[in-house]
Coordinates of C-alpha atoms and ligand atoms in Angstrom, one line a residue:
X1184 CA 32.7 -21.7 8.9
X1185 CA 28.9 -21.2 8.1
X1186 CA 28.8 -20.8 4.2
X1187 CA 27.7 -16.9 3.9
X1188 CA 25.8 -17.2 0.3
X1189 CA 23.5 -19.1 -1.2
X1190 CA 25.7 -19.8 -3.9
X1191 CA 29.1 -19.7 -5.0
X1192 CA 30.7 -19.8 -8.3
X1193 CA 34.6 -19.0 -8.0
X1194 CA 35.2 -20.0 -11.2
X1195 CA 35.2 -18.9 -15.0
X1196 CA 34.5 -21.7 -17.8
X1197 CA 36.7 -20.8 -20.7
X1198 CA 38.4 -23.3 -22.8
X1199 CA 36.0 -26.0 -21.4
X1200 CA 38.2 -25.7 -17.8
X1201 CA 36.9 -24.0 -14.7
X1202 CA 39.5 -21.6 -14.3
X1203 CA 40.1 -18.5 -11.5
X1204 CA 39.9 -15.3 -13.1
X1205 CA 43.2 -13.5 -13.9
X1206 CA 42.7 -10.1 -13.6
X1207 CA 38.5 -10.3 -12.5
X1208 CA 37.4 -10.1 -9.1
X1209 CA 34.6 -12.2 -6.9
X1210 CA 31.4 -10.1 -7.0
X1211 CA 28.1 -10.8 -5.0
X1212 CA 25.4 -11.2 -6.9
X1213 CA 21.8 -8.9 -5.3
X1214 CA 18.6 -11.0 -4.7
X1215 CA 16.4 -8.0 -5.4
X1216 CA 13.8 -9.5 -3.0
X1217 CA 15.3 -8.8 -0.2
X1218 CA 18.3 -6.0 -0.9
X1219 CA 21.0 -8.3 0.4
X1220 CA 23.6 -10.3 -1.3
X1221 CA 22.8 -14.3 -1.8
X1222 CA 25.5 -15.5 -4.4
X1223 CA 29.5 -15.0 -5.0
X1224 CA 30.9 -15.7 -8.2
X1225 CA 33.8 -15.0 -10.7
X1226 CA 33.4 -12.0 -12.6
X1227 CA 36.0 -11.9 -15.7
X1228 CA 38.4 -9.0 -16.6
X1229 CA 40.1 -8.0 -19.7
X1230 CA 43.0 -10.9 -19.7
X1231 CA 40.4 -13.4 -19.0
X1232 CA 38.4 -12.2 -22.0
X1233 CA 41.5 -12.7 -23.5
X1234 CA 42.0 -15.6 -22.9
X1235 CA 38.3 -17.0 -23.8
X1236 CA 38.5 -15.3 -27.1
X1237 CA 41.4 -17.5 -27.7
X1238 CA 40.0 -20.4 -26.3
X1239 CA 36.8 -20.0 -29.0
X1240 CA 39.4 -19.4 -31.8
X1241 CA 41.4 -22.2 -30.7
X1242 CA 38.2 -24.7 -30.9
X1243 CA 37.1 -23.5 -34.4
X1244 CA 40.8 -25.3 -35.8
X1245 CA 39.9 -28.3 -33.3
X1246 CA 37.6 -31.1 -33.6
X1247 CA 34.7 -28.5 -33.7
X1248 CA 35.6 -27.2 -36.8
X1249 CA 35.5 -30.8 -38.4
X1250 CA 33.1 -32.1 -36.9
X1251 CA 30.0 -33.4 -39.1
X1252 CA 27.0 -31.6 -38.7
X1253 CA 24.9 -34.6 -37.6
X1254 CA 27.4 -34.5 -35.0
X1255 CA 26.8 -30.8 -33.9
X1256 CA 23.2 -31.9 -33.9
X1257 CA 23.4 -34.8 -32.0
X1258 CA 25.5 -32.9 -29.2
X1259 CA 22.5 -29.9 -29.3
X1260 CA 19.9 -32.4 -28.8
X1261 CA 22.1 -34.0 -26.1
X1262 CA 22.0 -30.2 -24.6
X1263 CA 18.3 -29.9 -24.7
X1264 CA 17.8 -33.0 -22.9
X1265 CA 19.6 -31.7 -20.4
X1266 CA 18.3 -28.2 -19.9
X1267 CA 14.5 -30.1 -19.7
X1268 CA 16.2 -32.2 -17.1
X1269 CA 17.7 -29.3 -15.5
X1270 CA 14.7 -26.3 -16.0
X1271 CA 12.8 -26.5 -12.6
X1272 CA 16.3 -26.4 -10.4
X1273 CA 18.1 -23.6 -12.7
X1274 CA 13.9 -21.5 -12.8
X1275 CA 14.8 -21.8 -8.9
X1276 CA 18.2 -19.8 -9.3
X1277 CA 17.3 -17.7 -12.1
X1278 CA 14.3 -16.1 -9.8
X1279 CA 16.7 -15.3 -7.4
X1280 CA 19.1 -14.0 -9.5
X1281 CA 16.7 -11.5 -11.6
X1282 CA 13.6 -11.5 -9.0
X1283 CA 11.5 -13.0 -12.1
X1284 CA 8.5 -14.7 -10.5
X1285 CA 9.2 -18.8 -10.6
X1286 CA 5.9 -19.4 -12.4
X1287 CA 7.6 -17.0 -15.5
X1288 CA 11.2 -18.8 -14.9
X1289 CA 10.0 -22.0 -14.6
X1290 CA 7.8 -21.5 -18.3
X1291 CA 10.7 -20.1 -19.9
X1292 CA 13.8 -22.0 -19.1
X1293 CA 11.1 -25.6 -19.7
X1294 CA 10.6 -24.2 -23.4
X1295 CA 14.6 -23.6 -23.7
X1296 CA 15.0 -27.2 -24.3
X1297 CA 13.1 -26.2 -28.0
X1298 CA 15.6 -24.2 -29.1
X1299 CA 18.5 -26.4 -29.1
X1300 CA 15.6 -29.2 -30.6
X1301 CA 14.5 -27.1 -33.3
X1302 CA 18.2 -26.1 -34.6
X1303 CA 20.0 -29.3 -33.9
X1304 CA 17.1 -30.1 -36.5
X1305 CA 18.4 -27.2 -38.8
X1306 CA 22.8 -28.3 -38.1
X1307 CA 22.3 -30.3 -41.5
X1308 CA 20.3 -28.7 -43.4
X1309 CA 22.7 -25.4 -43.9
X1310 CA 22.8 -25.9 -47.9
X1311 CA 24.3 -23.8 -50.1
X1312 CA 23.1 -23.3 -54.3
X1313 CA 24.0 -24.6 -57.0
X1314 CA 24.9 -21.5 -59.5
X1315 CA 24.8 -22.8 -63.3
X1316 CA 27.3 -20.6 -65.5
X1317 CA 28.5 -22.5 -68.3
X1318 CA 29.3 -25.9 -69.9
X1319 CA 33.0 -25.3 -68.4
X1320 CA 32.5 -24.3 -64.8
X1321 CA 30.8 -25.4 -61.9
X1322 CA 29.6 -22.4 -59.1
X1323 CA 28.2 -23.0 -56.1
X1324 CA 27.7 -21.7 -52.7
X1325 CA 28.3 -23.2 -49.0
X1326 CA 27.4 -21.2 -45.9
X1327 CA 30.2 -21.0 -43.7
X1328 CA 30.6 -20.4 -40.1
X1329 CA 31.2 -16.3 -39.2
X1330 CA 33.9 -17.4 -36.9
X1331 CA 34.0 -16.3 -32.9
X1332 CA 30.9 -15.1 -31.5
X1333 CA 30.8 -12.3 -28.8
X1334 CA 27.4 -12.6 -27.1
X1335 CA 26.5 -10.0 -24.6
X1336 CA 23.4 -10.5 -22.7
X1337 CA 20.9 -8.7 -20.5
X1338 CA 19.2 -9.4 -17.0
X1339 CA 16.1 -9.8 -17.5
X1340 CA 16.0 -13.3 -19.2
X1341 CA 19.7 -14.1 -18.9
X1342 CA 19.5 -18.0 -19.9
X1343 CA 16.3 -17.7 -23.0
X1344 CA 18.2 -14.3 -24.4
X1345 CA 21.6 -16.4 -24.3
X1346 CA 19.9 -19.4 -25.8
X1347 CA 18.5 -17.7 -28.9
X1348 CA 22.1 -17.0 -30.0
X1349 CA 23.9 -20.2 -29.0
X1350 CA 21.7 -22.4 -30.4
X1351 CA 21.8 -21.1 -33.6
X1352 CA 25.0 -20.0 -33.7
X1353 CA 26.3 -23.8 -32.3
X1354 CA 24.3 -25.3 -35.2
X1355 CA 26.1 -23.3 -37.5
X1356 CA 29.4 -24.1 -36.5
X1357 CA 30.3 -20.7 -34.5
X1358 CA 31.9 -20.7 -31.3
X1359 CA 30.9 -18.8 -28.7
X1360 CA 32.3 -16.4 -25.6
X1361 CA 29.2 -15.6 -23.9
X1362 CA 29.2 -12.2 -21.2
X1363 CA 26.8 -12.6 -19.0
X1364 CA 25.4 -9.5 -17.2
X1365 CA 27.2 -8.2 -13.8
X1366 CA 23.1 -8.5 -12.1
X1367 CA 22.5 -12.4 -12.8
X1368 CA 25.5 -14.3 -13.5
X1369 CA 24.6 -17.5 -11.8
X1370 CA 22.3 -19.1 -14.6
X1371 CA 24.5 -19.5 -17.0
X1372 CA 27.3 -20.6 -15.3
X1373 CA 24.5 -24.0 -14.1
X1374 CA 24.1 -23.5 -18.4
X1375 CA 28.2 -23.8 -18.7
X1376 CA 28.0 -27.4 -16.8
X1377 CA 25.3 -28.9 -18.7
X1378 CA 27.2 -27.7 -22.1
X1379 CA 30.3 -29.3 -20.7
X1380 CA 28.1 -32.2 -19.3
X1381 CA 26.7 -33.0 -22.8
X1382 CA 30.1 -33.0 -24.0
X1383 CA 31.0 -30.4 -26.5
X1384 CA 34.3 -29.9 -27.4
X1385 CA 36.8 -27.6 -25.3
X1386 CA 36.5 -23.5 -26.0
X1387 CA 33.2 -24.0 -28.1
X1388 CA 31.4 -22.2 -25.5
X1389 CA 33.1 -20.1 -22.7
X1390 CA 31.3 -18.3 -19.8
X1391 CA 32.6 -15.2 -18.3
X1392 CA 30.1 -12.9 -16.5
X1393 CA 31.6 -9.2 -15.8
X1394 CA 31.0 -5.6 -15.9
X1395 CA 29.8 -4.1 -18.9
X1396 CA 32.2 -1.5 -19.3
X1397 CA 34.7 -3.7 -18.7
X1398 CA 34.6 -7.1 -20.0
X1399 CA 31.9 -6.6 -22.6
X1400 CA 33.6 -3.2 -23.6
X1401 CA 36.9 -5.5 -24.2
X1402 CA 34.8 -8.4 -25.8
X1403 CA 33.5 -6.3 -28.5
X1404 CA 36.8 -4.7 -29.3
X1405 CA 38.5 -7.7 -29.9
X1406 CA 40.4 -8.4 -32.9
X1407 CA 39.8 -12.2 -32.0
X1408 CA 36.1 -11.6 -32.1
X1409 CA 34.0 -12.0 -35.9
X1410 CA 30.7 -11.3 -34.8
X1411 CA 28.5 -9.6 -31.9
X1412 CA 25.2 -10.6 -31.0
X1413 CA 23.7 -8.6 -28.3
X1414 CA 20.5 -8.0 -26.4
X1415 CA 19.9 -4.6 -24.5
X1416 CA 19.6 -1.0 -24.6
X1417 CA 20.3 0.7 -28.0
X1418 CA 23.0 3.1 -26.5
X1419 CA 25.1 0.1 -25.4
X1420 CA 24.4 -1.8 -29.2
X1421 CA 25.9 1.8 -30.4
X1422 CA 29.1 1.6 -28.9
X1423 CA 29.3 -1.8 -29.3
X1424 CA 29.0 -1.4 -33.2
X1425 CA 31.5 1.6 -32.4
X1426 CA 34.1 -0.8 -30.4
X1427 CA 33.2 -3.5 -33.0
X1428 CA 34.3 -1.3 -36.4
X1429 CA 37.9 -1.3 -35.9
X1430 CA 37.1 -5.5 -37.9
X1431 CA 34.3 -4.6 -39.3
X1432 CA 32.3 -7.3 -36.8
X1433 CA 29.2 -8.6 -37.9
X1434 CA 26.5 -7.9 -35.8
X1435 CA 22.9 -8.8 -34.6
X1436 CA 21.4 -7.1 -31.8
X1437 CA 17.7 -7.0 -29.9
X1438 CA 17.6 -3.8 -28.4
X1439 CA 14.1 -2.2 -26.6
X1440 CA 10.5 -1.7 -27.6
X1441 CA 7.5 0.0 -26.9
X1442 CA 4.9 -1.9 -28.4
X1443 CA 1.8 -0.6 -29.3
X1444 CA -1.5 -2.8 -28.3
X1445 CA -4.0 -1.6 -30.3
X1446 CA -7.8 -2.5 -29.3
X1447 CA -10.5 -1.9 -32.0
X1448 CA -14.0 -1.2 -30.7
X1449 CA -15.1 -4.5 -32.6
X1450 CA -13.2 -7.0 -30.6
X1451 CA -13.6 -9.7 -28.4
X1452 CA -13.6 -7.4 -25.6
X1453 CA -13.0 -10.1 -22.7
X1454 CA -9.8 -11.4 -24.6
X1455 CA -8.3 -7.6 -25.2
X1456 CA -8.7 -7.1 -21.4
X1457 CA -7.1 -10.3 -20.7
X1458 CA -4.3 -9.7 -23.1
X1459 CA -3.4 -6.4 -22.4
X1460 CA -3.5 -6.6 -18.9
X1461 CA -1.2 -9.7 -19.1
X1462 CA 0.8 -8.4 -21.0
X1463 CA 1.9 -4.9 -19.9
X1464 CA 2.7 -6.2 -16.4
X1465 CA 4.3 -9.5 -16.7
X1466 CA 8.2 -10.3 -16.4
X1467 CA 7.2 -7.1 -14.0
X1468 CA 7.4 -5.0 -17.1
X1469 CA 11.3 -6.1 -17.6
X1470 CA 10.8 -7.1 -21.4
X1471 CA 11.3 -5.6 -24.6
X1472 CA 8.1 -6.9 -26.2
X1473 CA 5.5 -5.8 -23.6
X1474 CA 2.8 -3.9 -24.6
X1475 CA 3.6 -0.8 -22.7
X1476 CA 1.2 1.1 -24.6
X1477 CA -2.6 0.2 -25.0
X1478 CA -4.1 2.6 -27.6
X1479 CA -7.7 2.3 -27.2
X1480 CA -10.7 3.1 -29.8
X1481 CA -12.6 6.1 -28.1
X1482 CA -16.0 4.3 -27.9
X1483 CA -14.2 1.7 -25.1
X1484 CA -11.5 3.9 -23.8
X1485 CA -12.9 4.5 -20.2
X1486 CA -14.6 1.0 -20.1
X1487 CA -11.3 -0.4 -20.9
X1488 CA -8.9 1.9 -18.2
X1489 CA -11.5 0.9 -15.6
X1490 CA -11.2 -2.9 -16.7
X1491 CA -7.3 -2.5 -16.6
X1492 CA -7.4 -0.7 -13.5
X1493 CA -9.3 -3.0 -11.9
X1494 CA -6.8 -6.1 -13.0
X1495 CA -3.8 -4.3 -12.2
X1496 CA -5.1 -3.6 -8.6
X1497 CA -5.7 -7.8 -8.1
X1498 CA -2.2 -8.7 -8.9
X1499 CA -0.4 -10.2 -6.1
X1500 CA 2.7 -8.5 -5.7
X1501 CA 5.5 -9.9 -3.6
X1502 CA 7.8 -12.8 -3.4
X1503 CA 8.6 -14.3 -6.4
X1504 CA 9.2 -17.6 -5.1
X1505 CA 5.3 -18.3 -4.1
X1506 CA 4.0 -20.1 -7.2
X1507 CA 1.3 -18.0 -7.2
X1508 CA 2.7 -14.5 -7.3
X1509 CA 2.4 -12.6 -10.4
X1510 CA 4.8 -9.6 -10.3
X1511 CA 8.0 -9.8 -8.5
X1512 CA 10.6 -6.7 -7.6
X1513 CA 12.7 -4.9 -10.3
X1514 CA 16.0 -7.0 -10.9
X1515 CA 18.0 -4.4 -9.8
X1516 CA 17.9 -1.0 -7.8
X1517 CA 19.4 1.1 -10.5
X1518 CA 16.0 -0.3 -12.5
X1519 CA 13.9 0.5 -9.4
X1520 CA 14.8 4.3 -9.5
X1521 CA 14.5 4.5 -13.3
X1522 CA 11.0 3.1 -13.3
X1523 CA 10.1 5.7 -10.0
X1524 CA 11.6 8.2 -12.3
X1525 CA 9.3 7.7 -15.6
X1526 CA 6.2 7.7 -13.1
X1527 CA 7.2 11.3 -11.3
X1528 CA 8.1 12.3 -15.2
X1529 CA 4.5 10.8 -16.3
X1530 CA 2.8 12.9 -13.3
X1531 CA 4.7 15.5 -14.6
X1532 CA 3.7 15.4 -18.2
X1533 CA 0.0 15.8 -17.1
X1534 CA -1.0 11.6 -17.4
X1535 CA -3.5 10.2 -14.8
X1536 CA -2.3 8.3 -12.5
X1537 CA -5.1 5.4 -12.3
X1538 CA -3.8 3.3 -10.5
X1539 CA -0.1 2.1 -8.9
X1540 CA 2.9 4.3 -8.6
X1541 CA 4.5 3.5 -5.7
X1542 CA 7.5 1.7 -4.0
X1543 CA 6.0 -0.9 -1.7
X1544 CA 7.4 -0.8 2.1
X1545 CA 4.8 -3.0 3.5
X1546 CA 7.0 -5.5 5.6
X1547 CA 8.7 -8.6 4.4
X1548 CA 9.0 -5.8 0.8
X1549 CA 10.4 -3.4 2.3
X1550 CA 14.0 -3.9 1.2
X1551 CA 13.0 -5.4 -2.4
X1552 CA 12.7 -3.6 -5.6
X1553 CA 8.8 -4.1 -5.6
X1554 CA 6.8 -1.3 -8.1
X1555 CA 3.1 -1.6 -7.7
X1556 CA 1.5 -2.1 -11.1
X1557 CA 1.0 1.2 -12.6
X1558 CA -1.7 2.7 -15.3
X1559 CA -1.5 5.5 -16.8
X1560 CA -4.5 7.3 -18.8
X1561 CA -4.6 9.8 -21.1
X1562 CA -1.3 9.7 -22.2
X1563 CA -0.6 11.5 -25.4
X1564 CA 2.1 9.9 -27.9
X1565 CA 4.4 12.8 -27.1
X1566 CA 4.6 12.4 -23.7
X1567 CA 8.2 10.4 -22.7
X1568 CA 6.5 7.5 -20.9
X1569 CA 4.7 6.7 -24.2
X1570 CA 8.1 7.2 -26.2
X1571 CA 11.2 6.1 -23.6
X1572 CA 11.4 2.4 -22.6
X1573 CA 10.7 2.4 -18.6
X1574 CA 11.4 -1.6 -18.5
X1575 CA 9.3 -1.2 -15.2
X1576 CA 5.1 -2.1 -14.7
X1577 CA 4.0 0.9 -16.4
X1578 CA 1.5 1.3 -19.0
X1579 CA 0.5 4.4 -21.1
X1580 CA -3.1 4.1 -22.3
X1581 CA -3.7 6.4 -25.6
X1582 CA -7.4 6.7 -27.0
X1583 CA -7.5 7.0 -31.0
X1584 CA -10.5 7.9 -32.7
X1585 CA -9.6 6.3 -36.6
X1586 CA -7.8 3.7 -38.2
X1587 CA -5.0 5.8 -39.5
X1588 CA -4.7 7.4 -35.8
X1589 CA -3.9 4.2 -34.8
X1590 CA -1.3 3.3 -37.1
X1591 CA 0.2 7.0 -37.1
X1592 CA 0.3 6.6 -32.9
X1593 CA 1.6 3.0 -33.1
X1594 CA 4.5 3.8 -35.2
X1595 CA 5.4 7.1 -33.8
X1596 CA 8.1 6.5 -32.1
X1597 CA 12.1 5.3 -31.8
X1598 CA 11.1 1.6 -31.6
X1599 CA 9.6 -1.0 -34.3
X1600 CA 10.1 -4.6 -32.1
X1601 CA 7.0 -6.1 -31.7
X1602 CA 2.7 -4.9 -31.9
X1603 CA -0.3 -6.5 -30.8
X1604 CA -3.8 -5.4 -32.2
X1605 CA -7.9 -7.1 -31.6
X1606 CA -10.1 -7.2 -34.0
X1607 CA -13.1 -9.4 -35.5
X1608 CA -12.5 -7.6 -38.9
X1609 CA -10.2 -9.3 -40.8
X1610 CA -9.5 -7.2 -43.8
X1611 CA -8.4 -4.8 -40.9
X1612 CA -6.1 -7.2 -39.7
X1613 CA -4.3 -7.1 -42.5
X1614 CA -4.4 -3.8 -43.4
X1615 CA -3.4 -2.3 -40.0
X1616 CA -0.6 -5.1 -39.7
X1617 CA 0.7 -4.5 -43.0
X1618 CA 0.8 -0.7 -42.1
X1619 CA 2.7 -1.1 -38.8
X1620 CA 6.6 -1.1 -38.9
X1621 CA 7.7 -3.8 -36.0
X1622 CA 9.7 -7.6 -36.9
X1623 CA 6.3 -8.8 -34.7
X1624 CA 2.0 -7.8 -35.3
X1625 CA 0.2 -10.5 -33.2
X1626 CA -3.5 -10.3 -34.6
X1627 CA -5.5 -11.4 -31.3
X1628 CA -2.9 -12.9 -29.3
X1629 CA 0.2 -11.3 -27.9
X1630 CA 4.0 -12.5 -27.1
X1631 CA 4.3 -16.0 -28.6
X1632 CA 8.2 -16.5 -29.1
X1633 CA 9.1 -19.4 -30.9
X1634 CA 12.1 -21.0 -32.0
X1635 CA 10.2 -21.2 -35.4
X1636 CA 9.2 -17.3 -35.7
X1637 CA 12.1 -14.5 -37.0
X1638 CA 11.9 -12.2 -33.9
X1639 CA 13.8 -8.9 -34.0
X1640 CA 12.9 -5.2 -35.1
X1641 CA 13.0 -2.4 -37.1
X1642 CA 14.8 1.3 -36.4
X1643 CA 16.2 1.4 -32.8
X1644 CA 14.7 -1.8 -31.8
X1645 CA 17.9 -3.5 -33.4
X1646 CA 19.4 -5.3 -36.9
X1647 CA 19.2 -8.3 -37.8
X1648 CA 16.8 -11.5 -36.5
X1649 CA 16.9 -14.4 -34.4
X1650 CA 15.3 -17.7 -34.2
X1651 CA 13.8 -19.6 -37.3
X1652 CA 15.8 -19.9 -40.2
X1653 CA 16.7 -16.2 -40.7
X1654 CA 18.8 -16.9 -37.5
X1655 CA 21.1 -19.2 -39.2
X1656 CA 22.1 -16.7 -41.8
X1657 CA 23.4 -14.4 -38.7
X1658 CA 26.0 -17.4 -38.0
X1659 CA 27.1 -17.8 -41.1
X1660 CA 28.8 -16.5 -44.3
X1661 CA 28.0 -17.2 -48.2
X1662 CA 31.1 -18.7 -50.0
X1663 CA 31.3 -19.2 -53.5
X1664 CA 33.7 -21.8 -55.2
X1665 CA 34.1 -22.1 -59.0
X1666 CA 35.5 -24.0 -60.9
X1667 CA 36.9 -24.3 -64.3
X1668 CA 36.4 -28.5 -65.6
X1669 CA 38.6 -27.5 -68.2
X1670 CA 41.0 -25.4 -66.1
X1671 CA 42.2 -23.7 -69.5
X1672 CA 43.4 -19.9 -68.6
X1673 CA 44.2 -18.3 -72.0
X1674 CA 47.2 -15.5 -71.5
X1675 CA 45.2 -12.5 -72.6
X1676 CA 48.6 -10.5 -72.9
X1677 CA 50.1 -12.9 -75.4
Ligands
NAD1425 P1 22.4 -2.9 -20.7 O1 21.9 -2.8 -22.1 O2 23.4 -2.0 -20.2 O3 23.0 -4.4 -20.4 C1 23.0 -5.4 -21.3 C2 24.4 -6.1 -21.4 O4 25.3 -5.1 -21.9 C3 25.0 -6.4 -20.0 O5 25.6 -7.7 -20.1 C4 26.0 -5.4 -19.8 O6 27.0 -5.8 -18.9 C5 26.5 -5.1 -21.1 N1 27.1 -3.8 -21.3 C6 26.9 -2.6 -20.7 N2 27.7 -1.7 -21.1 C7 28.5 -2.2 -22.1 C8 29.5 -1.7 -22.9 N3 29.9 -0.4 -22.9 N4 30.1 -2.5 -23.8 C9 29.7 -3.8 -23.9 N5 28.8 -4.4 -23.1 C10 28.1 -3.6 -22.2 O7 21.1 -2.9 -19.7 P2 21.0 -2.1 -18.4 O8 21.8 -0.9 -18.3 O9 21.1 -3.1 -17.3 O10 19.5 -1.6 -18.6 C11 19.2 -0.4 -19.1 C12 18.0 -0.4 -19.9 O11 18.2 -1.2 -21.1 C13 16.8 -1.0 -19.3 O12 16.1 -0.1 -18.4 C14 16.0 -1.3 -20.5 O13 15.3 -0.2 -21.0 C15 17.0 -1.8 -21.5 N6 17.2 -3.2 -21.6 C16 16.6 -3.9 -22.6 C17 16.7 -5.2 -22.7 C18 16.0 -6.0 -23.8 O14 15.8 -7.2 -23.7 N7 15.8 -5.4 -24.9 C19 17.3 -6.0 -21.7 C20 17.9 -5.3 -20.6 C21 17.8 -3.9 -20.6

C-alpha cells in the first residue's frame, strides 16, 4: 500500500524505548502550507505520561544520578555533534511541521548544536560555597539537581524552545519528560533518536507529544514531577502554576511579548529601517520577542511608515521551502483566524491600515495559512493590537514626541520580554535602557539569543530565565551540609 504521509512516527520514547502509546491515539500532524495532513505520529495520554514520569524518576536513582559530571558533559557535547550533523535534515521537517521558512529553520536548529556546547562546558563547573562559621564546624553548599523536569513547549520553535531547557537542565543533572505541542510533534521525536543515538542513559529524556489539555494538563499535575519549565501563552503558565501547587513545583516559564522598538530621530536611519522591518515580520510574526510595536520619534514618523511599508510590500510570501522565501503561513489555522481577528479589531479601533491585511488565495496559497505582512499606523498604546500578543505579521507603529513618552509607551503594557531602541546618543542608551522594564534592551541591534545571554521577562512575560548561567540555578537546588569536627552536642536539659 502507497505510504499516505510523509512521515510517520507510531511511537512514544519514554524510558529510552520506543513504545506504543497506552491510552494516546495516532494524530496527523497539518503542513500549514497546503491545509492537508503530511505526518502520523503517537500522541501520549494520561497513562503514558505516567509512565514517562516514572521513567525520568527511575533514571535519577540509575546510572544518571551517579554519573560524574565530566561524564554528563561529554555525552552533551556528544549531543551537539549530532544535532550539527543532523540540522539541515531535521530544518527540512521542522518547516513542514510549523510552516517556518527553511532559511529561519535551517539558522536556528545549526546554532542548537551551541547550546548543548556551551553547558556541557558549565556540567562541572556547578560549585557550591564554602560558608566559614567557626573553628568547630565546617558549612558549605552543593547545588543539587531539582529532580524531574516537566517541559511543555510551544509551536513556533518546537526543537530551540525545547533545547533551552534540556540543555541546561541535562547539565545539571535533571531529567526530563518533554510535551511537545499537538501542531509540530515530528522534530523532537528526530531530537529523541539523536539523544538516544549519543547514548544517554534510559528515562533521562522521554518524548511524548499530546494535547495540551490533556497530556500537559496531567504532566504538570503530577506528584512525580519537581519542576515545570514552560514556553507559551501566560493563561496556560497560570494554570499550569495552578495544576503545579498541589507540590509546590518549581517553575520557569517564557510566556509572550510585545516589544517595544523604539527609533530616536538621531539614529542610523538605514539600520532602524532594516531592523525593524526584519524584525516585526520574521518567524511570520510567530515569536515572542518580535518587535510588534515600532514607536517612532515624530520628526521621522511618516518617513519611517512609508520606508516600512514599502519593505513589507517586497517580502516574498509563499512557500516556505524555496530558500529564498521570507514569510511562510501561520503554523496553524486556529493562529490564522486569531491574527485575521486582531486586524478587523485594529480596523476597528480606528488604526491605518498601510499596508497588508489579508488572507492570500492566490493559487498554489490558497489552502495555506498565508497573512500578507501587515502595518499598522497611528496606533495609540490603548488600542488592543498595541497591547494583546497577535503572534501573526502585524505591527503597530506609535509616534512619540519625548524621551519619557517613549519609555511611558514602551512599558505600558502586560508584557516586559524583550525591547529594542536606535540611537547615536549614548548617555541615552543607557538612560532609556535602564528605564525600560524587559529581561532584553538591544541598543542598535535586535534579537541576538545566545546561549551566553539570561533571556526571560518581567510581569506577564514569565518568571524565571533561561540560558547563561542564571539557567543553571533553574535546575538546581542549594544544599547546605554542616558539620561539627568536634561532633560534641551538650544536653542543654541536663
Ligand atoms: P499554548 O500556550 O497553548 O501552547 C504551548 C504548549 O502548552 C503546548 O505544548 C500546549 O499543548 C500546551 N498546553 C496547552 N494547554 C495546556 C494546559 N491546560 N496544561 C498544560 N499544557 C497545556 O499556545 P497556543 O494556544 O498554541 O497559542 C496561543 C497563543 O500563545 C499564541 O497566539 C501566542 O500569542 C502565544 N504563544 C506564545 C509563545 C511564546 O513563545 N511565547 C509560543 C506559542 C504561543
Amino acid at each position: 500500500m502507497d505510504q499516505p504521509f510523509a512521515y510517520v512516527q507510531d511511537k512514544l520514547f519514554i524510558g529510552g524505548e520506543w513504545v506504543d502509546p497506552l491510552d494516546g491515539e495516532q494524530a496527523a500532524s497539518i503542513d500549514p502550507t497546503t491545509g492537508a495532513p503530511w505526518a502520523m505520529t503517537a500522541f501520549g495520554g494520561k497513562r503514558d505520561i505516567d509512565r514517562a514520569v516514572d521513567a525520568a524518576n527511575a533514571a535519577l536513582k540509575g546510572p544518571w544520578g551517579r554519573m560524574a559530571p565530566t561524564e554528563r558533559a561529554a555525552l552533551l557535547r556528544k549531543l551537539a555533534a549530532l544535532v550539527e550533523e543532523n540540522a539541515p535534515r531535521i530544518a527540512k521537517l521542522e518547516t513542514y511541521d510549523n510552516g517556518r521558512p527553511l532559511r529561519e529553520t535551517s539558522a536556528n536548529i545549526a546554532i542548537e548544536a551551541q547550546w548543548y556546547y556551551y553547558f556541557a562546558g558549565m556540567a562541572d563547573k556547578i560549585e557550591g560555597r564554602m560558608i566559614p562559621m567557626n573553628q568547630d564546624t565546617v558549612a558549605y553548599t552543593t547545588r543539587v539537581p531539582i529532580g524531574v523536569v516537566g517541559a511543555i513547549v510551544p509551536w513556533n520553535a518546537p526543537t530551540l524552545v525545547t533545547t533551552m531547557k534540556l540543555a541546561p537542565a541535562l547539565a545539571a543533572g535533571c531529567t526530563m519528560v518533554v510535551k511537545s505541542a499537538e501542531h509540530t510533534p515530528v522534530t523532537m521525536y528526530e531530537f529523541a533518536k539523536l539523544i538516544e543515538q549519543a547514548g544517554f542513559p534510559k528515562g533521562v529524556v522521554n518524548v511524548v507529544p499530546g494535547y495540551g489539555a490533556v497530556a500537559g494538563a496531567h504532566l504538570a499535575a503530577h506528584p512525580g514531577v519537581d519542576k515545570l519549565a514552560f514556553t507559551g501563552d501566560h493563561r496556560i503558565a497560570q494554570d499550569i502554576m495552578r495544576a503545579g501547587a498541589a507540590n509546590l513545583k518549581r517553575v520557569s516559564f517564557e510566556c509572550g511579548g510585545k516589544a517595544p522598538h523604539i527609533v530616536f530621530d538621531d539614529a542610523d536611519i538605514e539600520q532602524a529601517t532594516n531592523a525593524v522591518s526584519h524584525a516585526g515580520f520574521m518567524a511570520c510574526g510567530q515569536s515572542c520577542t518580535l518587535g510588534s510595536r515600532i514607536l517612532v520619534q515624530r520628526k521621522l514618523y511618516d518617513r519611517m511608515v512609508e520606508e516600512v511599508r514599502q519593505r513589507a510590500e517586497k517580502l516574498r510570501v509563499g512557500n516556505p521551502h524555496e530558500p529564498t522565501t521570507h514569510i511562510g503561513p501561520q503554523t496553524h489555522r486556529a493562529q490564522l483566524e486569531k491574527t485575521l481577528r486582531y486586524i478587523e479589531i485594529g480596523r476597528a479601533e480606528g488604526a491605518e491600515l498601510v499596508t497588508g491585511g489579508r488572507r492570500l488565495t492566490e493559487p498554489g496559497l490558497e489552502n495555506g495559512y498565508f497573512v500578507t505582512p501587515t502595518v499598522f499606523a497611528n496606533v495609540r498604546n490603548d488600542m488592543r493590537i498595541a497591547q494583546e500578543e497577535i503572534f501573526g505579521p502585524v505591527v503597530a507603529m506609535i509616534p512619540f514626541d519625548e524621551e519619557e513618552e517613549a519609555i511611558e509607551i514602551a512599558n505600558g503594557t502586560e508584557y516586559g520580554l524583550t525591547a529594542g531602541l536606535w540611537t547615536r546618543d549614548l548617555g541615552r542608551a543607557h538612560r532609556v535602557s535602564s528605564a525600560i522594564k524587559t529581561g532584553t534592551v538591544w541598543v542598535n541591534t535586535f534579537r541576538i539569543l545566545d546561549p551566553r545571554l539570561p533571556y526571560g521577562g518581567f510581569k506577564l512575560s514569565g518568571i524565571g530565565r533561561e540560558n547563561g548561567p542564571e539557567a543553571l540555578q533553574e535546575y538546581t537546588e542549594p544544599r547546605v551540609t554542616m558539620i561539627s569536627l568536634s561532633g560534641k552536642y551538650p544536653y542543654p536539659y541536663a
